[in-house]
Short mmCIF file of C-alpha atoms in Angstrom, two decimals:
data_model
loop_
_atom_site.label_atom_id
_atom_site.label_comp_id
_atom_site.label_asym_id
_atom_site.label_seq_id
_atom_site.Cartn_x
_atom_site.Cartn_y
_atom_site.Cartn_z
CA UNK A 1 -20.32 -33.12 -15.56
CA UNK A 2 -18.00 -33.74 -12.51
CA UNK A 3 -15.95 -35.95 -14.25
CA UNK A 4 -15.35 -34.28 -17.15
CA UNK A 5 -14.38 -31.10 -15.38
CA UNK A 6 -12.21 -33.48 -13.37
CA UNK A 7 -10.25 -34.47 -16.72
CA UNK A 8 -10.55 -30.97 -17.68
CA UNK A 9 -8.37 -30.27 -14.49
CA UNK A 10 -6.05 -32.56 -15.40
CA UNK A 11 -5.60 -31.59 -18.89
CA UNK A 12 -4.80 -27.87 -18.11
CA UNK A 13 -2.06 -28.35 -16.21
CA UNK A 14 1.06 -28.59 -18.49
CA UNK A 15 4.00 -29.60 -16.21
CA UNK A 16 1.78 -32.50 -15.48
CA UNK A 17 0.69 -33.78 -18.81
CA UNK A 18 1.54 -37.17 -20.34
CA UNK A 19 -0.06 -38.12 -23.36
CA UNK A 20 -0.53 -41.74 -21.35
CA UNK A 21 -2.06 -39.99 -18.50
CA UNK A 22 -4.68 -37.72 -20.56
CA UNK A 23 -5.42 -40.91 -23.17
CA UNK A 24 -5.94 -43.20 -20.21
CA UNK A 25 -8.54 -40.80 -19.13
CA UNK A 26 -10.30 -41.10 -22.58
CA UNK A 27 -10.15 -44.71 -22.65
CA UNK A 28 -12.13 -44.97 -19.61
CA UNK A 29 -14.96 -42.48 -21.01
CA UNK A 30 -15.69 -45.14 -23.46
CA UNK A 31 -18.96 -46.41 -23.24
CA UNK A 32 -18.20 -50.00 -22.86
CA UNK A 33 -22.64 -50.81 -23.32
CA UNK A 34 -22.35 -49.56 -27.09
CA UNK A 35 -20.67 -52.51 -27.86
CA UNK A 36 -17.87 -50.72 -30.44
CA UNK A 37 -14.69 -51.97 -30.62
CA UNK A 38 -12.06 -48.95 -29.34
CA UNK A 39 -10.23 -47.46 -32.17
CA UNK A 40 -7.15 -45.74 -30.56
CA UNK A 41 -5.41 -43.28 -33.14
CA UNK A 42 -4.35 -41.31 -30.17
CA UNK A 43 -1.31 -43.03 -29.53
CA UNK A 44 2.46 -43.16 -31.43
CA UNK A 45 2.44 -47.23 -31.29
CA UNK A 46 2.00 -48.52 -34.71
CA UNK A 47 3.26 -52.44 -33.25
CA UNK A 48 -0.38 -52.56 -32.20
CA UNK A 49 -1.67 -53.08 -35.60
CA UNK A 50 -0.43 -55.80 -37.67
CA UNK A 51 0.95 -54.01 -40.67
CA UNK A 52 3.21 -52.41 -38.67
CA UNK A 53 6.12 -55.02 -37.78
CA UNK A 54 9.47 -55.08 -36.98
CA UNK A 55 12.18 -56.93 -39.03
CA UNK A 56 12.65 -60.65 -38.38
CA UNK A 57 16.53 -59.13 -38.30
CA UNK A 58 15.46 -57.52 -35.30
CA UNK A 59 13.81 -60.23 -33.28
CA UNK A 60 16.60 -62.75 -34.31
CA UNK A 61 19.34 -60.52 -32.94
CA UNK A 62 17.70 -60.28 -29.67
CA UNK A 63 17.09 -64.01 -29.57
CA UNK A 64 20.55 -64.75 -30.28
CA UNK A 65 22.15 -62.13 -27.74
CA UNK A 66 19.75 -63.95 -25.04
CA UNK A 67 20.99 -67.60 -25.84
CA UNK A 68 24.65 -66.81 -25.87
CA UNK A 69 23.88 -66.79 -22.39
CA UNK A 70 26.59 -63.63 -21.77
CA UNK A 71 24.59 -60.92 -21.15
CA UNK A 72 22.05 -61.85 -18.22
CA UNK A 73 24.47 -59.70 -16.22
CA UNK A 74 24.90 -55.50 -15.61
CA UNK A 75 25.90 -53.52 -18.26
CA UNK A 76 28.53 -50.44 -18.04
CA UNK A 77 25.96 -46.99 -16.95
CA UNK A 78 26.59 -45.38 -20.09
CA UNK A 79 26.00 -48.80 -22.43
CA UNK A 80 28.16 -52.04 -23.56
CA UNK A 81 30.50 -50.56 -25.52
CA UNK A 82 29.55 -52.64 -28.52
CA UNK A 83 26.30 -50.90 -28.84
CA UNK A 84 27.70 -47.41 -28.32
CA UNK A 85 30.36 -48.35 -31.16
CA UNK A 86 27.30 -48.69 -33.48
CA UNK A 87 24.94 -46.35 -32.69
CA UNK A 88 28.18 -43.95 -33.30
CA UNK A 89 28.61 -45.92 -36.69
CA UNK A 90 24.88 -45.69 -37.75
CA UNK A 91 24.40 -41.64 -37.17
CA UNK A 92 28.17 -40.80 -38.74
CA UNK A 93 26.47 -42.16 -42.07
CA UNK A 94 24.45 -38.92 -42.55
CA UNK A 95 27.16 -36.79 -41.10
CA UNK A 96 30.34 -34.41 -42.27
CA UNK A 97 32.36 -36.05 -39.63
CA UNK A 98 32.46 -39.18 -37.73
CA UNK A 99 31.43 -39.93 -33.86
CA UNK A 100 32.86 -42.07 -31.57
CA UNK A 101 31.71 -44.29 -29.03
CA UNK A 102 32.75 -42.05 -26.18
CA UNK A 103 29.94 -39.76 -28.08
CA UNK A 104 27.19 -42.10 -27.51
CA UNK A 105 25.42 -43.16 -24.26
CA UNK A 106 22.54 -45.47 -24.20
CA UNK A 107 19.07 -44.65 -22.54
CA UNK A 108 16.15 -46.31 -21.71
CA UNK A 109 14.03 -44.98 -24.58
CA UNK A 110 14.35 -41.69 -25.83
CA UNK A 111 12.29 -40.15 -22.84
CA UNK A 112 15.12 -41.04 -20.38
CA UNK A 113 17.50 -39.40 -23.06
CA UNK A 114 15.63 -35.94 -22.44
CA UNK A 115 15.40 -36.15 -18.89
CA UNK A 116 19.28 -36.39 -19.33
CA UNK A 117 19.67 -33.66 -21.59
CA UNK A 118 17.45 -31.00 -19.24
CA UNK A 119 19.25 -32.56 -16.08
CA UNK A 120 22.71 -31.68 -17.58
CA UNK A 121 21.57 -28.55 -18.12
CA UNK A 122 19.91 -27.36 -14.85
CA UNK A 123 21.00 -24.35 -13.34
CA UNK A 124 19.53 -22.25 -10.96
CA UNK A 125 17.38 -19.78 -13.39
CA UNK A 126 17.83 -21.57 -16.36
CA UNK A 127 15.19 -21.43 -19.11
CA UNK A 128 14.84 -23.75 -22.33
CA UNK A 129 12.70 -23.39 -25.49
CA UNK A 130 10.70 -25.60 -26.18
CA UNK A 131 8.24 -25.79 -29.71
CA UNK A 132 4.55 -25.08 -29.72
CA UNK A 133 2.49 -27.69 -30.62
CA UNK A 134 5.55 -29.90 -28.97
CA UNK A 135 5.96 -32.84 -26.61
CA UNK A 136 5.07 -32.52 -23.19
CA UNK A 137 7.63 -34.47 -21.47
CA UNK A 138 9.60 -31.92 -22.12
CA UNK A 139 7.74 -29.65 -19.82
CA UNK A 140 7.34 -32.31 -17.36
CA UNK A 141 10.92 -32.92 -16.82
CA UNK A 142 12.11 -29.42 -16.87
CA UNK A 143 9.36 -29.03 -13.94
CA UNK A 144 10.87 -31.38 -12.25
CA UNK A 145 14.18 -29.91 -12.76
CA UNK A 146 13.29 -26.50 -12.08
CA UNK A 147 13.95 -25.15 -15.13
CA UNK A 148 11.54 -22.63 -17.21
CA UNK A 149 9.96 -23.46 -19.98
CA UNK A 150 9.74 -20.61 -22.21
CA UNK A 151 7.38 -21.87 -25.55
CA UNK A 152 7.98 -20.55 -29.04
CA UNK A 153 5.54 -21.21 -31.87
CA UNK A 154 5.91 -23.32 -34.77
CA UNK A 155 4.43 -21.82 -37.93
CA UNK A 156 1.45 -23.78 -39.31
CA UNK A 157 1.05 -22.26 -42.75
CA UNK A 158 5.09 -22.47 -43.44
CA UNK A 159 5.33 -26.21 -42.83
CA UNK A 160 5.05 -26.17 -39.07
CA UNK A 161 8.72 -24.30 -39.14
CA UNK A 162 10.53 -22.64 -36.56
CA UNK A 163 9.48 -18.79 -35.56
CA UNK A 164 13.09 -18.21 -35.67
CA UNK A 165 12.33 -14.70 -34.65
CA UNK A 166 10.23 -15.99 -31.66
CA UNK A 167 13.26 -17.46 -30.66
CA UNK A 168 15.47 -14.69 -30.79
CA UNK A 169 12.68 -12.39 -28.40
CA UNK A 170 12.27 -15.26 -25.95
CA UNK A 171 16.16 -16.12 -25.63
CA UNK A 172 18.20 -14.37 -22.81
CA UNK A 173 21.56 -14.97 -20.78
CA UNK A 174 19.37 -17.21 -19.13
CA UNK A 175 18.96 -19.58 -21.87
CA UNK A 176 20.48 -22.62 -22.04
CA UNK A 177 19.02 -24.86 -25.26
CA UNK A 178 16.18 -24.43 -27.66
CA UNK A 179 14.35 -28.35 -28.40
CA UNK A 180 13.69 -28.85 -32.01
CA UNK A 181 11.54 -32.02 -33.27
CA UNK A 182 12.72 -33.52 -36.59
CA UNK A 183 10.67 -35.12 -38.13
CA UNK A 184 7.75 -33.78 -36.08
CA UNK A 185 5.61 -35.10 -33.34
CA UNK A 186 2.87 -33.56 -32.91
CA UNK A 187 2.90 -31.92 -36.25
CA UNK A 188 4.37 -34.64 -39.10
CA UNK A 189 6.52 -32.14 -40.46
CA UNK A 190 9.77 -32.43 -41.90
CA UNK A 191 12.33 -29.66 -41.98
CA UNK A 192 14.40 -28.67 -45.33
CA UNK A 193 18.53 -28.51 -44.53
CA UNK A 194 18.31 -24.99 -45.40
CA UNK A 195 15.64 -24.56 -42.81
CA UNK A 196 18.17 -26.50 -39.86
CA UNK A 197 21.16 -24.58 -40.63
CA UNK A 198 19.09 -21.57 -39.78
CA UNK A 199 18.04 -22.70 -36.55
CA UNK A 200 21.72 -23.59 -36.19
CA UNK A 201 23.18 -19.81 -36.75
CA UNK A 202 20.68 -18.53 -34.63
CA UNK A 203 21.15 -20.57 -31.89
CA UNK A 204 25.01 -20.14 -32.74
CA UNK A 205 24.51 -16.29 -32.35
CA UNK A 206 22.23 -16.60 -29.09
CA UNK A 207 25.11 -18.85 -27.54
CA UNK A 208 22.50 -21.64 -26.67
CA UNK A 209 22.57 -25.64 -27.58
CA UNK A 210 20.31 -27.58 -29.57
CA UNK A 211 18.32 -30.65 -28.29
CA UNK A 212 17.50 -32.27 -31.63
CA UNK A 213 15.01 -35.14 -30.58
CA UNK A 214 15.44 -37.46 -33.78
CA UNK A 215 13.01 -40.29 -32.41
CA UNK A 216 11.43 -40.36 -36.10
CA UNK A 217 14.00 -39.85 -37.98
CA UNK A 218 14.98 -41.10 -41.60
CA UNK A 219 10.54 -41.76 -41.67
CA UNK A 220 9.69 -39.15 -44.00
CA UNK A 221 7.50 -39.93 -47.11
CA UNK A 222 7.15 -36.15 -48.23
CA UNK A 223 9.55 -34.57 -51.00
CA UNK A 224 11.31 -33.60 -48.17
CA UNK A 225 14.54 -35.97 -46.89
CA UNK A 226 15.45 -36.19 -42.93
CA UNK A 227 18.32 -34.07 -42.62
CA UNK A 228 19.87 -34.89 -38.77
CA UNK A 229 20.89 -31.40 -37.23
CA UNK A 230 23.66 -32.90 -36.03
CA UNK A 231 25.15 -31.93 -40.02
CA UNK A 232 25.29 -28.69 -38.06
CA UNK A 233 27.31 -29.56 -35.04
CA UNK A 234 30.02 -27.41 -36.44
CA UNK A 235 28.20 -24.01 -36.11
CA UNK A 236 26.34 -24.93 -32.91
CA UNK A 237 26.51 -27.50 -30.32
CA UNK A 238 23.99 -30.51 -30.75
CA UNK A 239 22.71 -33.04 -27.99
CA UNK A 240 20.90 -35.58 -30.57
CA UNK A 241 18.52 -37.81 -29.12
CA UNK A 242 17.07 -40.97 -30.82
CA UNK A 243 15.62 -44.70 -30.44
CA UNK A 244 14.99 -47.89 -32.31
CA UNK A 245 11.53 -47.36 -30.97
CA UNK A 246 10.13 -45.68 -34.51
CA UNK A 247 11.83 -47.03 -36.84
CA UNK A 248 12.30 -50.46 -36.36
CA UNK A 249 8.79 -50.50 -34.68
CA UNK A 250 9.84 -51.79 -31.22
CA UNK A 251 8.90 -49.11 -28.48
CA UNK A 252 8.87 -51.69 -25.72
CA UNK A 253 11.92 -52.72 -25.97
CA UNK A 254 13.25 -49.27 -24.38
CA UNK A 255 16.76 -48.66 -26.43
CA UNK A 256 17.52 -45.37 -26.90
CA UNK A 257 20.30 -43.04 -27.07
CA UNK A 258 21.78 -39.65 -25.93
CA UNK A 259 24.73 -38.11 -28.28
CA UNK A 260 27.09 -35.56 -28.33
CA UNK A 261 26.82 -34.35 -31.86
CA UNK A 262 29.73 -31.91 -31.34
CA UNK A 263 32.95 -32.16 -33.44
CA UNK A 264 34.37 -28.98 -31.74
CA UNK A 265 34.87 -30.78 -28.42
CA UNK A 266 32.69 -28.42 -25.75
CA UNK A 267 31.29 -31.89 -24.68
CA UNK A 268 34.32 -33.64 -24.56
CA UNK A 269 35.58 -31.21 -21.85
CA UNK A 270 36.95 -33.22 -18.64
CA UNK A 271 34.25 -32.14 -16.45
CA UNK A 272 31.51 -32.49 -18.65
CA UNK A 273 32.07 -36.14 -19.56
CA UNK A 274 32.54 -37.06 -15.71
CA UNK A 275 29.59 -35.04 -15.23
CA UNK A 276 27.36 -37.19 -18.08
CA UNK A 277 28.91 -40.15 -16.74
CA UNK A 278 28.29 -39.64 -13.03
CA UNK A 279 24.38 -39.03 -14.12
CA UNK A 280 24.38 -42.30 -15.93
CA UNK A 281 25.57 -43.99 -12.89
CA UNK A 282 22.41 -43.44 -10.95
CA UNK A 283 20.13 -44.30 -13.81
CA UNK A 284 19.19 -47.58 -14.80
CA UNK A 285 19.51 -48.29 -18.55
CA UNK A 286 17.89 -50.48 -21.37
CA UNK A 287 18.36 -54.50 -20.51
CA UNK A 288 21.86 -56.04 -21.18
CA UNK A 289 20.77 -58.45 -24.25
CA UNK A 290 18.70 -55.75 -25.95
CA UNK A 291 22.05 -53.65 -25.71
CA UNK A 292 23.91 -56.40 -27.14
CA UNK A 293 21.53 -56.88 -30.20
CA UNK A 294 22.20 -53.49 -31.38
CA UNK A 295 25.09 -53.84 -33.26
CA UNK A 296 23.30 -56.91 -35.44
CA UNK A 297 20.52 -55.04 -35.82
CA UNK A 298 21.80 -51.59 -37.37
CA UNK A 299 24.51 -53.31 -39.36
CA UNK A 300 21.77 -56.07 -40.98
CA UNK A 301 18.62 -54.94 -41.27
CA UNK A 302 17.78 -54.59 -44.94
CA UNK A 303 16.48 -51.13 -46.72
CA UNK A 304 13.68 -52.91 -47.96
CA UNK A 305 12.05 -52.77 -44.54
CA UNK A 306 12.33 -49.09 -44.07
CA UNK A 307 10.96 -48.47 -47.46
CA UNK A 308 8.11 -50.65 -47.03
CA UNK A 309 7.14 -48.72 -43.52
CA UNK A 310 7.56 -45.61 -45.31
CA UNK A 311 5.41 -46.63 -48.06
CA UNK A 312 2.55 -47.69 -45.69
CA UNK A 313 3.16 -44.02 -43.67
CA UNK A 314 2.37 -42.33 -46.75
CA UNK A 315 -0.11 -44.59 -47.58
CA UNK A 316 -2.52 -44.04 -44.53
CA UNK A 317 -1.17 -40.15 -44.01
CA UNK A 318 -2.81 -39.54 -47.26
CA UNK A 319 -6.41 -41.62 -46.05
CA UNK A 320 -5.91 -39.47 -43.37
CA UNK A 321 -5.63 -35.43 -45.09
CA UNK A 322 -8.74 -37.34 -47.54
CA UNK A 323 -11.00 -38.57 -45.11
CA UNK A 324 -10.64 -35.01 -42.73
CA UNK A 325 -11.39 -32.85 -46.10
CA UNK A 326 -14.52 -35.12 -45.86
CA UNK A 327 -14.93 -33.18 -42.50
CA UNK A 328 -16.13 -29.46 -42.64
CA UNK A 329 -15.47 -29.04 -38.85
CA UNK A 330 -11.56 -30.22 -39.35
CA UNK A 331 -8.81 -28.60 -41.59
CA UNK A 332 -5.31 -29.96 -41.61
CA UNK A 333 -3.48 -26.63 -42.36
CA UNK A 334 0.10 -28.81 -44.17
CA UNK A 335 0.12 -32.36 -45.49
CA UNK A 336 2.27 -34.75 -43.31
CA UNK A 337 5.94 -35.25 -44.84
CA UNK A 338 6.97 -37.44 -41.69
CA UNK A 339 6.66 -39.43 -38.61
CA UNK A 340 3.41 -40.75 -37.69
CA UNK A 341 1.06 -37.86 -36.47
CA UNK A 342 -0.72 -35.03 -37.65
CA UNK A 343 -2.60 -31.81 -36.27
CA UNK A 344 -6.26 -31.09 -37.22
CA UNK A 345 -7.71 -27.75 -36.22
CA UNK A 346 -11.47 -27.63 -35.17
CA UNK A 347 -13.66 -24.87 -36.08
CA UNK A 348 -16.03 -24.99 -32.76
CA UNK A 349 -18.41 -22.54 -34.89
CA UNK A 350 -19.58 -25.41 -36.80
CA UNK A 351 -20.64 -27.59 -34.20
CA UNK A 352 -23.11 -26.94 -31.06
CA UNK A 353 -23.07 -28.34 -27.63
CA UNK A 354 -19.05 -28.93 -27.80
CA UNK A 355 -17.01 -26.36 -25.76
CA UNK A 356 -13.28 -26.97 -26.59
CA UNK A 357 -11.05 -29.97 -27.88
CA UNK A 358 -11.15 -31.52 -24.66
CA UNK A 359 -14.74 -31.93 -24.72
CA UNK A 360 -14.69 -32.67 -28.16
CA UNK A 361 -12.16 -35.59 -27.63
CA UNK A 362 -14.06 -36.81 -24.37
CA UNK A 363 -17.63 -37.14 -26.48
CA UNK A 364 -15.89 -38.21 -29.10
CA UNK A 365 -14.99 -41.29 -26.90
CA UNK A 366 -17.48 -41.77 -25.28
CA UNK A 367 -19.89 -42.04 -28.27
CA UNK A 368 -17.75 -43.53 -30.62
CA UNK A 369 -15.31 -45.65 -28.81
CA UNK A 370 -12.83 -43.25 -30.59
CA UNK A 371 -9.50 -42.15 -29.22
CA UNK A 372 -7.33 -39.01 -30.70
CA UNK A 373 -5.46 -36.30 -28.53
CA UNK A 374 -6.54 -33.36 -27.21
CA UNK A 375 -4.58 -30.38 -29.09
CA UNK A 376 -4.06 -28.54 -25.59
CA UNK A 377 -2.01 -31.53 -24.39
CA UNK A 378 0.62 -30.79 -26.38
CA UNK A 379 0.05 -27.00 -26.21
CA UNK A 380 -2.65 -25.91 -29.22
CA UNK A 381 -5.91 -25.44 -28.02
CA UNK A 382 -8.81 -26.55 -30.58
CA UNK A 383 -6.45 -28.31 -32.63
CA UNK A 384 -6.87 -32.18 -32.29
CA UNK A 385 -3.36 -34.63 -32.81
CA UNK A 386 -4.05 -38.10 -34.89
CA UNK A 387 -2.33 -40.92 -35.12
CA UNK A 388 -2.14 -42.26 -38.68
CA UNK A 389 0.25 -45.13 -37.68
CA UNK A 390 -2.54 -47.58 -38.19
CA UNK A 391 -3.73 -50.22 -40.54
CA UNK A 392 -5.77 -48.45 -43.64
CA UNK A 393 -9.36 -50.33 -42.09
CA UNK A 394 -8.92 -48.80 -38.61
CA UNK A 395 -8.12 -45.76 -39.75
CA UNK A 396 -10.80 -45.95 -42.65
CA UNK A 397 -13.51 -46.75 -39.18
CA UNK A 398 -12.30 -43.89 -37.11
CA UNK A 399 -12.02 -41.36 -39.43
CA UNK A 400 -15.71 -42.79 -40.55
CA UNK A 401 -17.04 -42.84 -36.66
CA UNK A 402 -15.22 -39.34 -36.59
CA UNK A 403 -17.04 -37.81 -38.91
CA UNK A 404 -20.52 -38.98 -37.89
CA UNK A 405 -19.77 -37.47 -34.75
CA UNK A 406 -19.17 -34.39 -36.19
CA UNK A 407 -22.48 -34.50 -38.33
CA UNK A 408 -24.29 -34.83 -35.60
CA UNK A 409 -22.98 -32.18 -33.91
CA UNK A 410 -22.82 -29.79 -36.54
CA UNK A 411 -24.87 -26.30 -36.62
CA UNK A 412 -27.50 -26.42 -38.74
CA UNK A 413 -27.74 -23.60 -41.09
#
């Protein structure tokens, strides 16, 4: 009981939570002695499971950037210039207008592009919006830049969409951005183009910026397309922030990227750019020769990748939504169009002896060797967040394990 109120602790403290952090703690509630393997659907790394792998395009690049033997040394702060050039190249192909490398500047993953965005802009009583279910770095960097959080909700029943009247009640002179996540982490969802331009006019009329984290995009599998709200950088402002992490299924390798989708110029203003650039000089980027396989590897890999990771999204999103309809205690309120997670509410009325998703999720691993996400870590309490980024037998086990749990703990009536 000490220990679990321990991770409790841990868990309800938001400027502190890392989905790492809290799933570390559930890995080591796993009792080791029942001799199941660990089936881990808690976390967004599908290059754990072998039917998730990136492009022989991909590795060659990197090989061939490393035995050219001219990049073992620094890199410019804000990225070779090679790699900005393409990054710019690769994002102007869904856009009305065309970005340049002085746009672009290369992170170390798309985590160290937020921290960038919120430290740019800090102020002394700033306040950001940030979604509900969302990401909690978010929180955990504006903490640490001592900015408010203010949280508005994202509409289960309409798609997981924006409360776009939330927004307009929570925004004051105070406000300085409003995060959107497209296509969705925690909640899969994908948002129409109709649906972006309205977030774009109201943050347009609330004089406030949009963060558009794009980590997932183009990996939708719904009748929805990814529509990058940079398309809207003409009516508002937009700092879009992406990776090769998701998409070309390489998370370790750290390349990401912060960019100015803004073809009005505030950005481009003198100070600004010195000011970007001055923060880049004190942070340490991706490696030199991963940098340097960019270019090769947005210019060559082939469409028939993407489609085929696509394919297998949609493929174990829908043994997913089956297996939890399988599940009285669960209900997945919207069908998945994107990324590679979904959120499951729990109905604690059907089940005894478990007191809220954080005990559910800590039994759950403990008895099952089971890992998914406590809803409340990324701000939903009783709501669960799977991974479905996993081969179709794993997930087929979990799921399976999941819902004995859930039998056994269910009320009988």
């Amino acid at each position: 009981m000490e220990s679990r109120n321990a991770n409790r602790h841990e868990v309800e403290t938001p400027s502190r939570i890392t989905i790492k952090g809290i799933l570390s703690l559930l890995m080591e509630s796993v009792d080791a002695d029942k001799g199941k393997r660990v089936v881990s659907l808690g976390m967004g790394d599908p290059s754990a499971y072998t039917c998730f792998r990136t492009t022989r395009v991909a590795e060659d690049a990197v090989v061939d950037a490393l035995q050219s033997q001219k990049f073992n040394g620094y890199s410019p702060t804000v990225g070779l210039p090679q790699t900005r050039r393409a990054i710019a190249e690769y994002l102007s192909c869904d856009l009305p207008y065309k970005l340049s490398s002085d746009d672009v500047f290369v992170t170390s993953g798309c985590t160290q592009a937020i921290d960038v965005a919120l430290a740019m802009l800090a102020r002394p009583g700033a306040n950001v919006l940030i979604p509900k279910p969302g990401f909690p770095i978010y929180e955990l960097c504006a903490a640490f830049r001592h900015i408010e959080v203010r949280h508005y909700d994202l509409l289960p029943n309409k798609g997981w969409e924006v409360d776009v009247d939330a927004i307009q009640a929570l925004a004051d002179q105070n406000t300085v951005a409003m995060v959107i996540i497209n296509p969705g982490n925690p909640c899969g969802n994908v948002y129409t183009d109709q649906h972006l331009k309205e977030i774009a006019e109201t943050a347009e009329k609330l004089n406030i910026l949009v963060i558009a984290d794009e980590v997932y995009g183009h990996l939708a599998f719904g009748d929805t397309p990814f529509v990058p709200m940079g398309r809207y950088g003409t009516i508002v402002p937009v700092l879009t922030l992406g990776s090769l992490s998701k998409r070309w299924i390489v998370p370790g390798w750290r390349l990401g990227w912060f960019v100015t989708s803004d073809p009005c110029g505030m950005f481009r203003k003198p100070k600004v750019v010195e000011r970007i650039k001055k923060y880049f000089d004190i942070l340490g980027g991706p490696s030199t020769f991963i940098q340097a396989a960019v270019p090769q590897i947005l210019e060559r890999t082939d469409e028939v990748f993407f489609r085929e990771n696509v394919n297998m999204l949609r493929q174990t999103a829908d043994i997913c939504c089956s297996r939890i309809g399988e599940i009285p205690c669960l209900t997945c309120p919207d069908k998945p169009k994107g990324s590679m997670a979904m959120m499951v509410k729990l109905n604690l009325s059907l089940l005894k002896d478990i007191s809220d998703d954080i005990d559910f999720c800590f039994k759950l691993a403990k008895e099952e060797s089971v890992i998914i996400l406590p809803g409340l870590a990324v701000g939903l309490k009783d709501w669960v967040r799977i991974t479905f980024a996993a081969d179709p037998s794993s997930l087929e086990e979990g799921l399976g394990r999941i819902k004995s749990f859930c039998q056994r703990y269910a009320k009988q009536v």
